[in-house]
XYZ file of C-alpha atoms in Angstrom:
654
model
C 23.783 -0.150 -21.187
C 24.631 3.207 -22.723
C 24.994 6.631 -21.114
C 22.068 8.834 -20.094
C 21.576 12.363 -18.934
C 19.379 12.084 -15.830
C 16.981 14.699 -14.437
C 17.126 13.988 -10.702
C 13.849 15.283 -9.238
C 13.295 15.755 -5.506
C 10.511 18.348 -5.437
C 7.573 15.900 -5.305
C 6.493 16.897 -1.797
C 4.543 13.700 -1.135
C 3.890 12.518 2.431
C 2.082 9.164 2.747
C -0.796 9.124 5.254
C -0.076 7.421 8.573
C -1.206 3.869 9.226
C -4.199 3.476 11.527
C -5.191 -0.225 11.358
C -3.863 -3.521 10.017
C -5.748 -6.815 9.664
C -4.163 -10.113 8.631
C -6.127 -12.814 6.770
C -4.556 -16.209 7.425
C -6.659 -18.003 4.797
C -5.533 -15.865 1.862
C -2.207 -14.666 3.363
C -3.220 -11.082 2.692
C -2.878 -7.964 4.805
C -5.372 -5.092 4.858
C -4.039 -1.672 5.907
C -6.088 1.461 6.586
C -4.527 4.910 6.630
C -5.452 8.137 8.352
C -7.065 9.596 5.215
C -9.451 6.638 4.913
C -7.471 4.826 2.203
C -7.500 1.018 2.492
C -4.745 -1.076 0.888
C -4.465 -4.845 0.445
C -1.066 -6.548 0.276
C -0.487 -10.040 -1.084
C 2.111 -11.472 1.281
C 2.645 -14.481 -1.002
C 3.584 -12.221 -3.954
C 6.526 -10.271 -2.510
C 4.163 -8.177 -0.358
C 2.768 -6.465 -3.434
C 0.043 -3.876 -2.889
C -2.438 -5.503 -5.250
C -5.574 -3.515 -4.402
C -6.524 -0.190 -2.886
C -9.657 1.763 -2.033
C -9.268 5.566 -2.150
C -9.734 7.656 0.956
C -12.500 10.069 1.844
C -12.372 13.136 4.104
C -15.367 11.998 6.165
C -13.980 8.506 6.867
C -11.578 8.389 9.796
C -11.084 4.623 9.987
C -10.629 3.277 13.522
C -11.187 -0.455 12.942
C -10.577 -2.985 10.184
C -11.290 -6.725 10.094
C -11.783 -9.742 7.832
C -14.877 -11.925 8.132
C -16.306 -14.953 6.343
C -12.872 -15.676 4.926
C -12.581 -13.088 2.157
C -14.920 -10.257 3.248
C -13.378 -7.011 4.463
C -15.064 -4.481 6.791
C -14.054 -1.151 8.277
C -15.619 1.274 10.748
C -14.770 4.720 11.990
C -15.627 7.989 13.630
C -18.493 8.790 11.248
C -20.393 5.904 12.870
C -20.647 3.790 9.706
C -19.679 0.199 8.974
C -18.345 -0.299 5.426
C -17.910 -3.467 3.396
C -15.504 -3.460 0.433
C -16.077 -5.149 -2.917
C -12.745 -6.877 -3.574
C -13.518 -7.489 -7.256
C -14.957 -4.139 -8.325
C -12.645 -2.265 -5.903
C -15.289 0.015 -4.447
C -17.313 0.368 -1.263
C -20.121 -2.185 -1.440
C -22.326 -0.388 1.111
C -22.181 1.762 4.249
C -24.428 1.120 7.266
C -24.960 3.475 10.205
C -24.582 1.596 13.515
C -26.480 4.345 15.427
C -24.059 4.429 18.328
C -22.025 7.498 17.419
C -18.361 7.178 16.432
C -17.150 3.572 16.214
C -13.829 2.907 17.982
C -13.483 -0.869 17.671
C -14.691 -3.816 15.632
C -14.001 -7.544 15.479
C -15.419 -10.596 13.693
C -16.441 -13.764 15.512
C -14.128 -16.814 15.282
C -16.474 -18.356 12.706
C -16.595 -15.110 10.724
C -20.401 -15.051 10.742
C -20.915 -12.200 13.236
C -19.540 -8.716 13.682
C -19.128 -6.720 16.902
C -18.642 -2.962 17.067
C -17.822 -0.770 20.065
C -19.243 2.751 20.038
C -18.793 6.195 21.566
C -22.036 5.920 23.550
C -20.766 2.838 25.445
C -22.791 0.357 23.415
C -21.519 -2.943 22.017
C -23.565 -3.951 18.983
C -23.804 -7.403 17.407
C -24.437 -7.788 13.659
C -25.189 -10.948 11.691
C -23.255 -11.298 8.431
C -25.447 -12.416 5.526
C -24.289 -13.245 1.969
C -24.966 -9.723 0.674
C -25.135 -7.490 3.734
C -25.045 -7.301 7.534
C -28.069 -7.070 9.836
C -28.289 -5.665 13.343
C -29.016 -8.414 15.875
C -28.895 -6.836 19.349
C -27.147 -4.566 21.859
C -25.112 -5.774 24.801
C -25.298 -4.064 28.206
C -24.350 -0.430 27.718
C -21.203 0.776 29.490
C -20.463 4.189 30.979
C -17.767 5.190 28.490
C -16.706 4.528 24.907
C -15.661 1.005 23.872
C -12.092 1.305 22.584
C -11.192 -2.359 22.062
C -12.923 -5.712 21.601
C -11.920 -9.376 21.488
C -13.871 -12.630 21.145
C -13.117 -15.707 23.192
C -12.135 -18.442 20.653
C -15.250 -20.429 21.682
C -17.413 -17.377 20.792
C -19.242 -17.629 24.162
C -17.783 -14.439 25.684
C -16.188 -11.189 24.623
C -13.842 -8.748 26.348
C -14.254 -4.986 25.898
C -11.683 -2.366 26.838
C -12.908 1.044 27.922
C -11.647 3.926 30.072
C -10.464 2.646 33.492
C -11.988 -0.844 33.163
C -12.426 -4.022 31.109
C -15.825 -5.694 30.733
C -16.533 -9.346 29.982
C -19.876 -10.099 28.293
C -21.842 -13.286 27.841
C -22.589 -13.422 24.104
C -25.835 -15.386 24.428
C -27.470 -13.027 26.904
C -25.543 -9.843 26.113
C -25.109 -9.139 29.820
C -21.972 -8.095 31.674
C -20.573 -10.991 33.730
C -17.310 -9.436 34.919
C -15.783 -5.979 35.268
C -12.043 -5.521 35.913
C -10.760 -2.132 37.085
C -7.360 -1.187 35.700
C -4.808 0.600 37.865
C -4.359 4.295 37.141
C -0.983 4.272 38.898
C 2.036 4.987 36.727
C 5.522 5.154 38.313
C 3.856 5.769 41.683
C 1.741 8.657 40.378
C -2.013 8.342 39.832
C -3.017 9.338 36.300
C -6.316 11.092 35.615
C -7.604 8.099 33.640
C -6.330 4.900 32.101
C -7.364 4.075 28.525
C -7.480 0.386 27.599
C -6.303 0.587 23.988
C -6.345 -3.133 23.260
C -7.556 -6.475 24.630
C -6.987 -10.103 23.602
C -9.117 -13.012 24.907
C -7.242 -16.360 25.053
C -8.651 -19.901 25.069
C -7.745 -20.497 28.742
C -9.819 -17.484 29.816
C -6.901 -15.084 30.158
C -7.523 -11.521 28.992
C -4.442 -9.542 27.974
C -4.807 -5.753 28.026
C -2.601 -2.851 26.928
C -3.191 0.676 28.193
C -2.197 4.323 28.343
C -0.175 3.758 31.529
C 2.425 1.804 29.545
C 1.380 -1.585 30.923
C 0.688 -5.049 29.502
C -1.552 -6.897 31.980
C -2.889 -10.437 32.309
C -6.340 -11.003 33.839
C -8.282 -14.075 34.925
C -11.692 -13.527 33.320
C -13.359 -16.120 35.585
C -12.460 -14.305 38.813
C -11.800 -10.804 37.475
C -8.383 -10.677 39.172
C -5.082 -9.326 37.890
C -2.599 -12.169 37.411
C 0.501 -10.327 36.177
C 1.540 -6.866 35.009
C 4.459 -5.700 32.832
C 5.415 -2.023 32.726
C 7.092 -1.775 29.323
C 6.885 1.872 28.270
C 6.919 5.445 29.504
C 4.065 6.148 27.102
C 0.884 4.458 25.859
C 0.868 0.858 24.708
C -1.549 1.263 21.815
C -1.992 -2.068 20.038
C -1.846 -5.837 20.492
C -2.073 -8.911 18.231
C -1.872 -12.592 19.201
C -0.650 -15.531 17.091
C -3.266 -18.128 16.133
C -1.463 -20.730 18.271
C -1.620 -18.359 21.282
C 2.078 -18.938 22.015
C 3.196 -15.460 20.999
C 1.911 -11.893 20.834
C 3.160 -8.460 19.832
C 2.387 -4.990 21.205
C 3.164 -1.504 19.879
C 3.933 1.642 21.880
C 3.682 5.393 21.371
C 7.494 5.553 21.607
C 7.824 3.643 18.330
C 8.917 0.348 19.937
C 7.263 -3.015 19.423
C 7.668 -5.779 22.025
C 7.420 -9.493 21.407
C 6.074 -11.763 24.165
C 6.365 -15.558 24.048
C 4.894 -18.377 26.114
C 7.893 -20.395 27.377
C 8.441 -23.219 29.849
C 9.390 -22.130 33.377
C 12.199 -24.728 33.428
C 13.542 -27.077 30.798
C 11.751 -30.090 32.301
C 8.567 -28.315 33.356
C 5.195 -28.372 31.612
C 4.304 -25.112 33.347
C 4.617 -22.084 31.066
C 4.691 -18.327 31.530
C 4.618 -15.233 29.348
C 8.055 -13.643 28.880
C 8.966 -10.439 27.087
C 11.677 -11.645 24.717
C 12.467 -9.077 22.036
C 12.030 -5.295 21.684
C 12.328 -3.834 18.174
C 12.731 -0.170 17.230
C 11.764 0.125 13.562
C 9.524 3.192 13.966
C 10.170 6.815 14.912
C 6.597 7.573 16.017
C 3.504 5.913 17.514
C 2.867 2.299 16.536
C -0.894 2.472 16.114
C -1.468 -1.036 14.743
C 0.135 -4.488 14.873
C -0.607 -7.909 13.363
C 0.887 -11.371 13.854
C 1.263 -13.692 10.836
C 2.639 -17.241 11.166
C 6.103 -16.018 10.119
C 6.296 -12.317 10.985
C 5.417 -9.420 13.264
C 3.716 -6.600 11.349
C 3.465 -3.000 12.557
C 2.478 0.436 11.318
C 1.808 3.908 12.632
C 2.295 7.645 12.388
C 5.666 7.455 10.614
C 3.805 5.947 7.580
C 6.009 2.804 7.408
C 4.523 -0.678 7.189
C 7.173 -2.894 8.802
C 7.294 -6.680 8.447
C 9.730 -8.197 10.928
C 10.368 -11.909 10.154
C 10.389 -14.463 12.966
C 13.585 -16.212 11.918
C 12.756 -19.402 13.796
C 9.600 -19.706 11.641
C 11.024 -18.993 8.153
C 13.506 -20.565 5.784
C 16.776 -18.658 5.509
C 17.339 -16.737 2.251
C 13.673 -16.908 1.407
C 11.374 -13.979 0.569
C 9.898 -14.277 4.063
C 13.331 -13.862 5.700
C 13.790 -10.210 4.697
C 12.972 -7.300 7.002
C 10.673 -5.089 4.960
C 9.774 -1.442 5.397
C 7.065 -0.386 2.929
C 6.532 3.368 2.746
C 5.211 4.262 -0.696
C 2.187 3.033 -2.663
C 2.938 0.533 -5.410
C 0.617 2.337 -7.821
C 2.101 5.226 -9.793
C 1.427 8.791 -8.626
C 3.480 10.449 -11.381
C 3.007 10.805 -15.133
C 5.192 12.474 -17.720
C 4.829 14.572 -20.853
C 7.970 13.686 -22.784
C 7.425 16.226 -25.549
C 7.144 19.217 -23.211
C 9.356 17.842 -20.379
C 6.526 18.043 -17.828
C 5.753 16.012 -14.724
C 2.275 15.636 -13.200
C 2.262 14.815 -9.476
C -0.825 13.293 -7.846
C -1.779 14.087 -4.241
C -4.917 13.123 -2.337
C -6.887 16.276 -3.237
C -4.844 18.117 -5.850
C -2.506 17.766 -8.838
C 0.715 19.668 -9.466
C 2.239 20.264 -12.895
C 5.972 20.992 -13.119
C 8.316 21.798 -15.988
C 11.754 20.233 -15.633
C 14.813 22.418 -15.367
C 17.457 22.563 -18.096
C 21.198 23.030 -18.463
C 23.620 24.044 -21.172
C 26.637 22.758 -19.228
C 28.578 19.659 -20.235
C 30.623 17.237 -18.180
C 31.954 13.738 -17.836
C 30.195 10.623 -16.595
C 28.928 11.017 -13.011
C 29.112 14.834 -12.932
C 26.283 16.930 -11.476
C 25.575 19.734 -13.921
C 24.363 23.194 -12.792
C 20.925 24.256 -13.996
C 20.712 27.177 -16.378
C 16.934 27.241 -15.811
C 15.214 25.974 -12.652
C 12.168 23.722 -12.573
C 8.869 25.656 -12.792
C 5.689 24.938 -10.829
C 3.135 25.611 -13.556
C -0.202 24.476 -12.162
C -1.989 23.570 -8.909
C -5.286 21.852 -9.731
C -7.454 21.277 -6.644
C -10.409 18.891 -6.534
C -13.800 19.752 -5.080
C -15.493 17.557 -2.528
C -14.294 15.019 0.056
C -13.188 12.211 -2.299
C -9.526 11.366 -2.871
C -8.100 11.244 -6.385
C -7.866 7.632 -7.615
C -5.704 8.090 -10.717
C -4.410 10.790 -13.050
C -2.422 11.215 -16.256
C -0.958 13.893 -18.536
C -0.831 13.292 -22.281
C 2.591 12.843 -23.978
C 2.056 16.132 -25.845
C 1.285 17.926 -22.563
C -2.048 19.319 -23.804
C -4.422 17.109 -21.795
C -4.837 16.203 -18.130
C -7.332 13.625 -16.900
C -8.073 12.397 -13.389
C -10.798 10.504 -11.547
C -12.390 10.330 -8.118
C -14.852 7.678 -6.965
C -17.825 9.476 -8.523
C -16.480 11.493 -11.495
C -13.907 11.599 -14.300
C -12.431 14.993 -15.183
C -10.734 16.010 -18.450
C -8.891 19.302 -19.052
C -7.370 20.913 -22.132
C -4.156 22.910 -21.605
C -2.953 25.739 -23.832
C 0.496 27.227 -23.350
C 1.258 30.892 -24.008
C 4.866 31.610 -23.126
C 5.023 31.025 -19.342
C 1.245 31.080 -18.861
C -1.165 28.155 -18.967
C -4.796 28.389 -19.988
C -6.779 25.521 -18.447
C -10.203 24.599 -19.821
C -12.358 21.817 -18.420
C -14.117 19.560 -20.916
C -17.755 19.470 -19.852
C -20.504 16.918 -20.397
C -18.544 13.748 -19.749
C -20.734 10.720 -20.629
C -22.994 9.405 -17.879
C -21.542 5.886 -18.083
C -18.090 7.267 -17.215
C -18.615 7.755 -13.492
C -15.294 6.508 -12.166
C -11.938 5.231 -13.408
C -9.263 3.047 -11.853
C -6.717 3.794 -14.591
C -6.399 6.495 -17.242
C -3.906 6.529 -20.103
C -3.282 8.483 -23.305
C -1.971 7.063 -26.578
C 1.562 7.972 -27.628
C 0.254 10.451 -30.218
C -2.126 11.990 -27.616
C -5.113 11.410 -29.926
C -6.835 8.741 -27.845
C -7.816 8.403 -24.190
C -8.198 4.976 -22.559
C -10.262 4.674 -19.371
C -10.592 1.528 -17.212
C -13.715 1.461 -15.049
C -14.213 -0.500 -11.829
C -16.921 -2.575 -13.569
C -14.420 -4.205 -15.923
C -15.195 -2.009 -18.943
C -12.484 -0.325 -21.030
C -13.576 2.867 -22.807
C -11.788 4.433 -25.787
C -12.219 8.114 -26.646
C -10.910 10.164 -29.533
C -9.598 13.557 -28.418
C -10.538 16.552 -30.513
C -9.722 20.237 -30.066
C -11.281 20.927 -26.653
C -13.728 17.996 -26.858
C -13.883 14.218 -27.316
C -15.740 11.433 -29.099
C -16.577 8.008 -27.692
C -15.185 5.358 -30.060
C -15.739 2.018 -28.362
C -16.199 0.162 -25.069
C -14.722 -3.273 -24.413
C -17.174 -4.982 -22.089
C -16.151 -7.625 -19.524
C -16.986 -11.246 -20.128
C -20.555 -12.185 -19.292
C -21.118 -12.756 -15.591
C -17.775 -11.257 -14.480
C -17.007 -7.956 -12.812
C -13.249 -7.592 -12.684
C -11.759 -4.158 -12.082
C -8.821 -3.365 -14.384
C -5.973 -2.041 -12.232
C -3.185 -1.694 -14.823
C -3.118 -0.350 -18.395
C -0.406 -0.204 -21.066
C -0.632 1.085 -24.641
C 1.701 0.128 -27.481
C 3.699 2.998 -29.074
C 1.659 2.762 -32.299
C -1.602 2.887 -30.312
C -2.928 -0.318 -31.873
C -2.666 -2.555 -28.816
C -3.971 -2.085 -25.296
C -3.015 -4.405 -22.429
C -4.972 -4.518 -19.181
C -4.603 -6.504 -15.977
C -7.301 -6.946 -13.373
C -7.874 -8.167 -9.847
C -7.542 -11.830 -10.903
C -3.955 -11.187 -12.151
C -4.791 -12.189 -15.743
C -3.605 -10.087 -18.694
C -6.031 -9.108 -21.470
C -4.758 -7.723 -24.788
C -7.083 -5.659 -26.976
C -6.634 -4.835 -30.659
C -7.631 -1.180 -30.695
C -7.469 -0.952 -34.488
C -9.844 -3.859 -35.133
C -11.586 -3.746 -31.740
C -10.863 -7.374 -30.840
C -9.772 -9.041 -27.636
C -6.893 -11.459 -27.091
C -5.755 -13.252 -23.952
C -2.107 -12.438 -23.370
C 0.134 -12.698 -26.486
C 0.002 -10.384 -29.440
C 0.517 -12.018 -32.835
C 1.578 -15.491 -31.705
C -0.594 -15.588 -28.571
C 2.245 -17.062 -26.523
C 5.191 -16.057 -24.352
C 8.267 -14.849 -26.226
C 11.335 -17.066 -26.467
C 13.245 -14.813 -24.053
C 10.409 -15.023 -21.534
C 10.407 -18.824 -21.818
C 14.174 -18.883 -21.200
C 13.655 -16.849 -18.031
C 11.005 -19.283 -16.832
C 13.245 -22.250 -17.634
C 16.531 -20.984 -16.161
C 15.123 -18.854 -13.339
C 16.411 -15.595 -11.907
C 19.643 -14.953 -10.015
C 19.200 -15.710 -6.292
C 20.071 -12.115 -5.319
C 17.379 -10.829 -7.669
C 14.843 -13.082 -5.956
C 15.928 -11.844 -2.505
C 14.986 -8.228 -3.300
C 12.368 -7.056 -0.816
C 10.441 -4.589 -3.012
C 8.317 -5.333 -6.113
C 8.865 -3.866 -9.578
C 6.576 -0.846 -9.941
C 7.325 0.395 -13.486
C 8.375 -1.171 -16.815
C 9.086 0.491 -20.157
C 10.958 -0.177 -23.402
C 13.673 1.809 -25.151
C 12.156 3.245 -28.372
C 15.382 2.845 -30.389
C 16.742 -0.310 -28.753
C 14.083 -3.045 -28.867
C 16.292 -5.470 -26.922
C 16.361 -3.172 -23.862
C 13.781 -3.348 -21.047
C 13.809 -0.589 -18.395
C 12.337 -1.279 -14.966
C 12.644 -0.160 -11.361
C 11.503 -0.714 -7.815
C 11.889 1.672 -4.886
C 15.620 1.022 -4.463
C 17.090 0.125 -7.857
C 16.891 0.933 -11.560
C 17.642 -1.843 -14.055
C 18.146 -2.134 -17.800
C 17.800 -5.672 -19.131
C 19.625 -6.311 -22.402
C 17.924 -9.344 -23.956
C 20.848 -9.834 -26.374
C 23.137 -10.838 -23.486
C 23.047 -14.112 -21.537
C 21.063 -14.369 -18.315
C 23.125 -14.304 -15.104
C 23.476 -17.507 -13.110
C 24.052 -17.799 -9.381
C 27.849 -17.967 -9.829
C 28.105 -14.598 -11.581
C 28.153 -11.154 -9.983
C 24.642 -9.706 -10.318
C 25.283 -6.107 -9.293
C 27.531 -3.837 -11.362
C 29.624 -6.283 -13.433
C 32.387 -4.283 -15.130
C 32.051 -3.817 -18.914
C 34.837 -5.096 -21.192
C 37.627 -2.545 -21.630
C 38.658 -3.929 -25.024
C 38.178 -6.861 -27.386
C 40.810 -8.962 -25.558
C 39.196 -8.540 -22.121
C 38.049 -12.166 -21.999
C 37.132 -12.366 -18.295
C 34.898 -9.328 -18.258
C 33.296 -10.346 -21.534
C 32.625 -13.816 -20.143
C 30.970 -12.436 -16.970
C 28.883 -9.776 -18.752
C 25.175 -10.514 -18.527
C 21.748 -9.040 -19.307
C 21.059 -7.230 -16.008
C 22.595 -3.753 -15.560
C 21.563 -2.343 -12.172
C 21.985 1.068 -10.560
C 21.224 1.844 -6.907
C 22.102 5.540 -7.037
C 18.518 6.798 -6.977
C 16.381 5.973 -3.933
C 13.710 5.885 -2.744
C 12.667 5.864 -6.385
C 9.019 6.692 -7.041
C 9.244 7.093 -10.816
C 11.781 6.662 -13.603
C 11.279 6.787 -17.365
C 12.837 7.856 -20.643
C 12.222 11.396 -21.875
C 14.108 10.599 -25.089
C 16.608 7.963 -26.148
C 19.442 9.644 -24.191
C 17.581 11.276 -21.280
C 16.006 9.827 -18.148
C 13.921 11.427 -15.422
C 14.145 9.995 -11.892
C 11.786 11.136 -9.105
C 13.091 10.456 -5.592
C 11.485 11.052 -2.200
C 14.082 10.942 0.618
C 12.678 9.452 3.815
C 14.261 12.171 5.961
C 12.174 14.774 4.113
C 8.996 12.859 5.008
C 9.950 12.434 8.680
C 10.692 16.177 8.891
C 7.042 16.932 7.979
C 5.520 14.608 10.591
C 4.535 15.746 14.090
C 7.419 15.450 16.572
C 7.806 12.010 18.165
C 7.743 11.381 21.913
C 11.129 12.289 23.314
C 12.798 9.466 25.207
C 15.268 10.340 27.941
C 18.673 8.880 27.151
C 21.189 7.762 29.748
C 23.450 10.582 30.925
C 21.271 13.427 29.604
């Protein structure tokens, strides 16, 4: 594996936005997540919960509702009063439509996915028809006296339930009129609260409406008579979210205390056909408000202010030692927010609305393996580059030579030239970017810093030659006719002759930059390498497959072609292709190296995977030179310390 000097960086002051909404799509087994800054992420639950797509946030979009419709169409709505549909191929907002009801607090699609309901600040419930290319307003339901905070369709699509302040309304969908109004109890622990907010409702097939509210209660209502059937007081604070399983035999709720509760429909006695709802399991995986929950066939999913997306497996529904059996807590984006200038030992950190440039510290001290060496020169914060306007930064990159910085928002690509004079930096923006370069999903520089590669959301790949303070457009690789596939990942070969790109369909395209030709996946032989075929034939070690976080970065050692460097959030690994692959009988983690030529046992158990779990959570790791690594960590305690204080729960004896 070799020895490395490691720069251990912990000054990337990144705090992920809190989670506001989650929406599960049973047909595609994907999860959509919206965050407090308007960012929307899509996770592929069948591919190790990888965050395969994202839509950047916007200061004017405070998302309050998120839902899937017509199978694969994704909508959101929020406090700016607009309904948005997302283009899942081009990875941009397809259109925005004003609902003309003020801020939108709730939204849900009909069971067939052909209609959309939104609940507004002015008390209106609006019905929209979903067409192949757009949505069209159909009609208003009876207006209520206060804002509509939650909505749920009856599975037959004949009625809907709407949660408001102090009451729940039931509407007839055909006429749009109110057929039932159920007043919720303001009483909490014997004290009457000023008002009771119905944060969530769920309409079941048998006509039961389940509500959760600010008085800490989960209540069951008979929608036919408007009467309260049963009430559970489960929290000293708000119960803020609810999600029901498709089979209607289980549901999950989230509270402002950070607890989620699981309810199940169970038989009253072992021989009885009569069933009742029972609170079976409380889980405390969050420190703050649980603002959103979802229920997949095999897991309970929750998210909130503490920024974590938690997937809690239902062990009775999953196979043991399977990907689905792992408790997952996803905190950081799977796209890279950090780039590195190896020549000048610089790191560029990407935030929502600014970039930070840092120079790494240095030391003249020496020591033995495992020692922490004192810095002779501290890290320097060289530059704070703030964007203008409400759009979040999509991607950014610093050139290997450290003389160029490029970044993109939804509407513009920016390029800057940096000149260094001792400890001062002169920053000059390159003006007159070409009109066709409106937005980029990925930006990358060649190893010699002479070329810039830009991937647009329309499937085009642009190549620019960088000159002193300016640029020249060399070529554009256009997408295949009739396809619009956004390229989400880019990689450039060290000699700059090959460019690899991967898009939303998970295919890999390889471009010959020198001769401006396109290949599909292999380079000279157009096939997988022999080592890759061996991996596919033998398979990975079972412990490797049970990891619960995806690989987020891969690189190669410049002087050791048999070495592959990769990492996820909780481990760093060097794969030595000259050694045999581990099988399930060998020790995967930290096998001891041979001490001498006669150490037969250790030599026999040595394998290709060398893994370190020292650095975590690991946001970025790469080689600065053949003997030096840089590792960027973001301790979770540092993030929690910057969040608003959680609700204090009284503990026994205090």
